[in-house]
Amino acid sequence: ARAMGVTKEDVEAAITSSLSPSSLVVTDTSGGCGASYEIEVVSEKFEGKRLLERHRMVNTALAPHMAEIHAVSIKKALTPAQAQPQPEPAADKAPQ
Amino acid sequence: AAAGGGGLAPEMRATLDKVVGSHKVVLFMKGTKDFPQCGFSHTVVQILRSLDVPFETLDVLANEALRQGLKEYSSWPTFPQLYIDGEFFGGCDITVAGFERFGAC
């Protein structure tokens, strides 16, 4: 058994290789009780998937590390289109 | 259902089918309704209470076989796990997201 535990970099690498995210923010939220992470991920692979399915995809990516992770909170699982800031209605004067 | 290494024993599957179908809303959590032993479980209990729906809870800390069986049954690695109408709805984050979408916060 490896005593090293799971690092933020491990979490980032696992999600990156499974989901090819266009944006990924992993935050270490452990308060001393063990590996605990918050995740915000934007990926094209979430296109056409319900929230439960998106979370399953993240869980699957992390499955090899799950035994060593105390807690994971998936704060956002968005498609690139959903992650775009909504256009301002007043911006209609811009060309095209 | 995920075809994971071990596979869920048929008796356990039948038991879980019965349990999740026995009430409209069933929450498998760490601790009890009145004494949650984890912040995530506490959050879901608070949401269900605020919605004023009747719900049953089962403590997975008190039953290791139940805890392991459910992980395979729902293909979900963590607790709490919320079931509505016999169907897996999600864990804490999904419950919070659903709650916020309906503007109840």
PDB file of C-alpha atoms in Angstrom:
ATOM      1  CA  ALA A   1       0.000   0.000   0.000  1.00  0.00           C
ATOM      2  CA  ARG A   2       1.300   3.390  -0.974  1.00  0.00           C
ATOM      3  CA  ALA A   3       1.375   5.852   1.866  1.00  0.00           C
ATOM      4  CA  MET A   4       1.564   8.895  -0.358  1.00  0.00           C
ATOM      5  CA  GLY A   5      -2.181   9.413  -0.745  1.00  0.00           C
ATOM      6  CA  VAL A   6      -3.800  11.308  -3.575  1.00  0.00           C
ATOM      7  CA  THR A   7      -2.642  14.778  -4.555  1.00  0.00           C
ATOM      8  CA  LYS A   8      -4.441  17.618  -6.295  1.00  0.00           C
ATOM      9  CA  GLU A   9      -2.209  16.890  -9.294  1.00  0.00           C
ATOM     10  CA  ASP A  10      -3.410  13.266  -9.365  1.00  0.00           C
ATOM     11  CA  VAL A  11      -7.016  14.443  -9.411  1.00  0.00           C
ATOM     12  CA  GLU A  12      -6.300  16.941 -12.189  1.00  0.00           C
ATOM     13  CA  ALA A  13      -4.427  14.345 -14.251  1.00  0.00           C
ATOM     14  CA  ALA A  14      -7.203  11.738 -13.898  1.00  0.00           C
ATOM     15  CA  ILE A  15      -9.933  14.162 -14.996  1.00  0.00           C
ATOM     16  CA  THR A  16      -7.820  15.612 -17.790  1.00  0.00           C
ATOM     17  CA  SER A  17      -7.090  12.218 -19.323  1.00  0.00           C
ATOM     18  CA  SER A  18     -10.738  11.066 -19.176  1.00  0.00           C
ATOM     19  CA  LEU A  19     -12.639  14.237 -19.988  1.00  0.00           C
ATOM     20  CA  SER A  20     -10.219  16.474 -21.956  1.00  0.00           C
ATOM     21  CA  PRO A  21     -11.644  19.527 -20.183  1.00  0.00           C
ATOM     22  CA  SER A  22     -11.506  22.987 -21.718  1.00  0.00           C
ATOM     23  CA  SER A  23     -11.431  24.303 -18.165  1.00  0.00           C
ATOM     24  CA  LEU A  24     -10.701  22.560 -14.879  1.00  0.00           C
ATOM     25  CA  VAL A  25     -10.427  23.911 -11.359  1.00  0.00           C
ATOM     26  CA  VAL A  26      -9.552  21.492  -8.560  1.00  0.00           C
ATOM     27  CA  THR A  27      -9.481  22.954  -5.061  1.00  0.00           C
ATOM     28  CA  ASP A  28      -8.046  21.138  -2.062  1.00  0.00           C
ATOM     29  CA  THR A  29     -10.637  21.617   0.670  1.00  0.00           C
ATOM     30  CA  SER A  30      -9.239  19.206   3.227  1.00  0.00           C
ATOM     31  CA  GLY A  31      -9.197  20.715   6.647  1.00  0.00           C
ATOM     32  CA  GLY A  32      -6.749  18.186   8.030  1.00  0.00           C
ATOM     33  CA  CYS A  33      -9.063  15.169   7.905  1.00  0.00           C
ATOM     34  CA  GLY A  34      -7.709  13.809   4.633  1.00  0.00           C
ATOM     35  CA  ALA A  35      -7.850  14.346   0.889  1.00  0.00           C
ATOM     36  CA  SER A  36     -10.902  16.423   0.040  1.00  0.00           C
ATOM     37  CA  TYR A  37     -11.489  18.247  -3.212  1.00  0.00           C
ATOM     38  CA  GLU A  38     -13.908  20.565  -4.935  1.00  0.00           C
ATOM     39  CA  ILE A  39     -14.085  20.248  -8.704  1.00  0.00           C
ATOM     40  CA  GLU A  40     -15.337  22.574 -11.425  1.00  0.00           C
ATOM     41  CA  VAL A  41     -15.023  21.120 -14.898  1.00  0.00           C
ATOM     42  CA  VAL A  42     -16.012  22.233 -18.383  1.00  0.00           C
ATOM     43  CA  SER A  43     -15.919  19.554 -21.084  1.00  0.00           C
ATOM     44  CA  GLU A  44     -17.388  18.913 -24.530  1.00  0.00           C
ATOM     45  CA  LYS A  45     -17.955  15.337 -23.389  1.00  0.00           C
ATOM     46  CA  PHE A  46     -20.826  16.552 -21.167  1.00  0.00           C
ATOM     47  CA  GLU A  47     -22.798  17.542 -24.279  1.00  0.00           C
ATOM     48  CA  GLY A  48     -26.229  15.887 -24.251  1.00  0.00           C
ATOM     49  CA  LYS A  49     -25.704  14.353 -20.795  1.00  0.00           C
ATOM     50  CA  ARG A  50     -27.861  14.880 -17.722  1.00  0.00           C
ATOM     51  CA  LEU A  51     -26.270  16.124 -14.512  1.00  0.00           C
ATOM     52  CA  LEU A  52     -26.294  12.652 -12.949  1.00  0.00           C
ATOM     53  CA  GLU A  53     -24.494  11.219 -15.968  1.00  0.00           C
ATOM     54  CA  ARG A  54     -21.944  14.038 -15.922  1.00  0.00           C
ATOM     55  CA  HIS A  55     -21.196  13.409 -12.267  1.00  0.00           C
ATOM     56  CA  ARG A  56     -20.879   9.696 -13.010  1.00  0.00           C
ATOM     57  CA  MET A  57     -18.271  10.503 -15.663  1.00  0.00           C
ATOM     58  CA  VAL A  58     -16.245  12.476 -13.120  1.00  0.00           C
ATOM     59  CA  ASN A  59     -16.620   9.706 -10.535  1.00  0.00           C
ATOM     60  CA  THR A  60     -15.480   7.146 -13.097  1.00  0.00           C
ATOM     61  CA  ALA A  61     -12.417   9.227 -13.904  1.00  0.00           C
ATOM     62  CA  LEU A  62     -11.553   9.319 -10.199  1.00  0.00           C
ATOM     63  CA  ALA A  63     -12.441   5.690  -9.477  1.00  0.00           C
ATOM     64  CA  PRO A  64      -8.822   4.515  -9.152  1.00  0.00           C
ATOM     65  CA  HIS A  65      -8.239   7.144  -6.451  1.00  0.00           C
ATOM     66  CA  MET A  66     -11.606   7.012  -4.739  1.00  0.00           C
ATOM     67  CA  ALA A  67     -10.520   4.724  -1.896  1.00  0.00           C
ATOM     68  CA  GLU A  68      -7.946   7.266  -0.798  1.00  0.00           C
ATOM     69  CA  ILE A  69     -10.099  10.353  -1.227  1.00  0.00           C
ATOM     70  CA  HIS A  70     -12.076  11.452   1.794  1.00  0.00           C
ATOM     71  CA  ALA A  71     -14.573  13.651  -0.068  1.00  0.00           C
ATOM     72  CA  VAL A  72     -15.228  14.994  -3.546  1.00  0.00           C
ATOM     73  CA  SER A  73     -17.675  17.766  -4.306  1.00  0.00           C
ATOM     74  CA  ILE A  74     -18.479  18.429  -7.954  1.00  0.00           C
ATOM     75  CA  LYS A  75     -19.497  22.072  -7.939  1.00  0.00           C
ATOM     76  CA  LYS A  76     -19.834  22.495 -11.693  1.00  0.00           C
ATOM     77  CA  ALA A  77     -19.975  20.089 -14.626  1.00  0.00           C
ATOM     78  CA  LEU A  78     -20.707  22.244 -17.665  1.00  0.00           C
ATOM     79  CA  THR A  79     -20.459  22.083 -21.433  1.00  0.00           C
ATOM     80  CA  PRO A  80     -18.365  24.812 -23.099  1.00  0.00           C
ATOM     81  CA  ALA A  81     -21.600  26.475 -24.298  1.00  0.00           C
ATOM     82  CA  GLN A  82     -23.006  26.565 -20.765  1.00  0.00           C
ATOM     83  CA  ALA A  83     -19.756  27.970 -19.413  1.00  0.00           C
ATOM     84  CA  GLN A  84     -19.911  30.968 -21.791  1.00  0.00           C
ATOM     85  CA  PRO A  85     -21.026  34.152 -20.085  1.00  0.00           C
ATOM     86  CA  GLN A  86     -24.550  34.977 -21.270  1.00  0.00           C
ATOM     87  CA  PRO A  87     -24.429  37.771 -23.870  1.00  0.00           C
ATOM     88  CA  GLU A  88     -25.731  41.130 -22.710  1.00  0.00           C
ATOM     89  CA  PRO A  89     -28.971  42.060 -24.514  1.00  0.00           C
ATOM     90  CA  ALA A  90     -27.664  45.631 -24.883  1.00  0.00           C
ATOM     91  CA  ALA A  91     -24.671  44.495 -26.934  1.00  0.00           C
ATOM     92  CA  ASP A  92     -26.624  44.577 -30.192  1.00  0.00           C
ATOM     93  CA  LYS A  93     -24.606  47.521 -31.527  1.00  0.00           C
ATOM     94  CA  ALA A  94     -21.511  45.417 -32.027  1.00  0.00           C
ATOM     95  CA  PRO A  95     -20.766  44.690 -35.692  1.00  0.00           C
ATOM     96  CA  GLN A  96     -22.470  41.495 -36.887  1.00  0.00           C
TER      97      GLN A  96
ATOM     98  CA  ALA B   1     -25.722  -0.962 -13.873  1.00  0.00           C
ATOM     99  CA  ALA B   2     -21.952  -1.138 -13.904  1.00  0.00           C
ATOM    100  CA  ALA B   3     -20.416  -4.542 -14.415  1.00  0.00           C
ATOM    101  CA  GLY B   4     -17.885  -4.098 -11.656  1.00  0.00           C
ATOM    102  CA  GLY B   5     -15.474  -6.813 -10.544  1.00  0.00           C
ATOM    103  CA  GLY B   6     -17.425  -8.513  -7.763  1.00  0.00           C
ATOM    104  CA  GLY B   7     -20.996  -8.156  -8.887  1.00  0.00           C
ATOM    105  CA  LEU B   8     -23.910  -7.651  -6.568  1.00  0.00           C
ATOM    106  CA  ALA B   9     -25.351 -10.753  -4.918  1.00  0.00           C
ATOM    107  CA  PRO B  10     -28.923 -11.413  -6.160  1.00  0.00           C
ATOM    108  CA  GLU B  11     -30.280 -11.477  -2.580  1.00  0.00           C
ATOM    109  CA  MET B  12     -28.743  -8.081  -1.875  1.00  0.00           C
ATOM    110  CA  ARG B  13     -30.168  -6.681  -5.102  1.00  0.00           C
ATOM    111  CA  ALA B  14     -33.638  -8.002  -4.248  1.00  0.00           C
ATOM    112  CA  THR B  15     -33.403  -6.506  -0.759  1.00  0.00           C
ATOM    113  CA  LEU B  16     -32.326  -3.122  -2.081  1.00  0.00           C
ATOM    114  CA  ASP B  17     -35.076  -3.143  -4.731  1.00  0.00           C
ATOM    115  CA  LYS B  18     -37.548  -3.657  -1.905  1.00  0.00           C
ATOM    116  CA  VAL B  19     -36.047  -0.973   0.342  1.00  0.00           C
ATOM    117  CA  VAL B  20     -35.838   1.784  -2.282  1.00  0.00           C
ATOM    118  CA  GLY B  21     -39.346   0.932  -3.470  1.00  0.00           C
ATOM    119  CA  SER B  22     -40.866   0.930  -0.001  1.00  0.00           C
ATOM    120  CA  HIS B  23     -41.102   4.723   0.309  1.00  0.00           C
ATOM    121  CA  LYS B  24     -41.340   7.560  -2.170  1.00  0.00           C
ATOM    122  CA  VAL B  25     -38.158   9.181  -0.812  1.00  0.00           C
ATOM    123  CA  VAL B  26     -35.363   7.131   0.751  1.00  0.00           C
ATOM    124  CA  LEU B  27     -32.036   8.557   1.881  1.00  0.00           C
ATOM    125  CA  PHE B  28     -29.052   6.344   2.632  1.00  0.00           C
ATOM    126  CA  MET B  29     -26.805   8.459   4.809  1.00  0.00           C
ATOM    127  CA  LYS B  30     -24.067   8.532   7.391  1.00  0.00           C
ATOM    128  CA  GLY B  31     -25.839   8.721  10.732  1.00  0.00           C
ATOM    129  CA  THR B  32     -29.530   9.302  11.289  1.00  0.00           C
ATOM    130  CA  LYS B  33     -32.048  11.992  10.405  1.00  0.00           C
ATOM    131  CA  ASP B  34     -31.672  13.505  13.865  1.00  0.00           C
ATOM    132  CA  PHE B  35     -27.961  12.893  14.197  1.00  0.00           C
ATOM    133  CA  PRO B  36     -26.167  13.085  10.835  1.00  0.00           C
ATOM    134  CA  GLN B  37     -22.501  12.140  11.111  1.00  0.00           C
ATOM    135  CA  CYS B  38     -21.242  13.931   8.022  1.00  0.00           C
ATOM    136  CA  GLY B  39     -21.793  17.376   6.571  1.00  0.00           C
ATOM    137  CA  PHE B  40     -22.956  16.083   3.184  1.00  0.00           C
ATOM    138  CA  SER B  41     -25.592  13.870   4.762  1.00  0.00           C
ATOM    139  CA  HIS B  42     -26.671  16.743   6.984  1.00  0.00           C
ATOM    140  CA  THR B  43     -27.120  19.003   3.933  1.00  0.00           C
ATOM    141  CA  VAL B  44     -29.475  16.563   2.180  1.00  0.00           C
ATOM    142  CA  VAL B  45     -31.517  16.025   5.356  1.00  0.00           C
ATOM    143  CA  GLN B  46     -31.902  19.806   5.677  1.00  0.00           C
ATOM    144  CA  ILE B  47     -33.079  20.103   2.062  1.00  0.00           C
ATOM    145  CA  LEU B  48     -35.642  17.301   2.449  1.00  0.00           C
ATOM    146  CA  ARG B  49     -36.906  18.809   5.703  1.00  0.00           C
ATOM    147  CA  SER B  50     -37.276  22.250   4.119  1.00  0.00           C
ATOM    148  CA  LEU B  51     -39.334  20.723   1.293  1.00  0.00           C
ATOM    149  CA  ASP B  52     -41.665  19.195   3.848  1.00  0.00           C
ATOM    150  CA  VAL B  53     -41.731  15.798   2.145  1.00  0.00           C
ATOM    151  CA  PRO B  54     -41.871  12.594   4.168  1.00  0.00           C
ATOM    152  CA  PHE B  55     -38.688  10.592   3.821  1.00  0.00           C
ATOM    153  CA  GLU B  56     -37.029   7.539   5.321  1.00  0.00           C
ATOM    154  CA  THR B  57     -33.350   7.355   6.184  1.00  0.00           C
ATOM    155  CA  LEU B  58     -31.044   4.370   6.633  1.00  0.00           C
ATOM    156  CA  ASP B  59     -27.691   4.625   8.361  1.00  0.00           C
ATOM    157  CA  VAL B  60     -24.950   3.044   6.252  1.00  0.00           C
ATOM    158  CA  LEU B  61     -22.463   3.412   9.101  1.00  0.00           C
ATOM    159  CA  ALA B  62     -24.520   0.862  11.038  1.00  0.00           C
ATOM    160  CA  ASN B  63     -24.520  -1.721   8.224  1.00  0.00           C
ATOM    161  CA  GLU B  64     -21.347  -2.392   6.255  1.00  0.00           C
ATOM    162  CA  ALA B  65     -23.020  -4.899   3.890  1.00  0.00           C
ATOM    163  CA  LEU B  66     -25.671  -2.321   3.026  1.00  0.00           C
ATOM    164  CA  ARG B  67     -22.992   0.319   2.472  1.00  0.00           C
ATOM    165  CA  GLN B  68     -20.957  -1.840   0.081  1.00  0.00           C
ATOM    166  CA  GLY B  69     -24.048  -3.222  -1.672  1.00  0.00           C
ATOM    167  CA  LEU B  70     -25.440   0.222  -2.398  1.00  0.00           C
ATOM    168  CA  LYS B  71     -22.229   1.422  -3.995  1.00  0.00           C
ATOM    169  CA  GLU B  72     -22.639  -1.291  -6.612  1.00  0.00           C
ATOM    170  CA  TYR B  73     -26.412  -1.061  -6.823  1.00  0.00           C
ATOM    171  CA  SER B  74     -26.346   2.610  -7.779  1.00  0.00           C
ATOM    172  CA  SER B  75     -22.849   2.633  -9.329  1.00  0.00           C
ATOM    173  CA  TRP B  76     -22.135   5.550  -7.048  1.00  0.00           C
ATOM    174  CA  PRO B  77     -19.076   5.582  -4.807  1.00  0.00           C
ATOM    175  CA  THR B  78     -20.103   7.851  -1.951  1.00  0.00           C
ATOM    176  CA  PHE B  79     -22.834   8.688   0.559  1.00  0.00           C
ATOM    177  CA  PRO B  80     -25.395  10.164   0.993  1.00  0.00           C
ATOM    178  CA  GLN B  81     -27.465   8.552  -1.785  1.00  0.00           C
ATOM    179  CA  LEU B  82     -30.981   9.785  -2.441  1.00  0.00           C
ATOM    180  CA  TYR B  83     -33.652   7.605  -4.081  1.00  0.00           C
ATOM    181  CA  ILE B  84     -36.954   8.980  -5.348  1.00  0.00           C
ATOM    182  CA  ASP B  85     -39.714   6.674  -6.614  1.00  0.00           C
ATOM    183  CA  GLY B  86     -37.334   3.730  -6.465  1.00  0.00           C
ATOM    184  CA  GLU B  87     -34.796   5.407  -8.697  1.00  0.00           C
ATOM    185  CA  PHE B  88     -31.359   6.784  -7.826  1.00  0.00           C
ATOM    186  CA  PHE B  89     -31.490  10.577  -7.924  1.00  0.00           C
ATOM    187  CA  GLY B  90     -27.956  11.481  -6.873  1.00  0.00           C
ATOM    188  CA  GLY B  91     -25.631  12.427  -4.067  1.00  0.00           C
ATOM    189  CA  CYS B  92     -25.296  15.693  -2.190  1.00  0.00           C
ATOM    190  CA  ASP B  93     -24.117  17.915  -5.060  1.00  0.00           C
ATOM    191  CA  ILE B  94     -26.895  16.804  -7.416  1.00  0.00           C
ATOM    192  CA  THR B  95     -29.514  17.234  -4.699  1.00  0.00           C
ATOM    193  CA  VAL B  96     -28.253  20.748  -3.954  1.00  0.00           C
ATOM    194  CA  ALA B  97     -28.209  21.603  -7.677  1.00  0.00           C
ATOM    195  CA  GLY B  98     -31.773  20.341  -8.112  1.00  0.00           C
ATOM    196  CA  PHE B  99     -32.908  22.280  -5.077  1.00  0.00           C
ATOM    197  CA  GLU B 100     -31.332  25.515  -6.316  1.00  0.00           C
ATOM    198  CA  ARG B 101     -32.867  25.094  -9.752  1.00  0.00           C
ATOM    199  CA  PHE B 102     -36.329  25.172  -8.213  1.00  0.00           C
ATOM    200  CA  GLY B 103     -35.472  28.367  -6.400  1.00  0.00           C
ATOM    201  CA  ALA B 104     -36.231  27.013  -2.969  1.00  0.00           C
ATOM    202  CA  CYS B 105     -33.041  28.450  -1.462  1.00  0.00           C
TER     203      CYS B 105
END
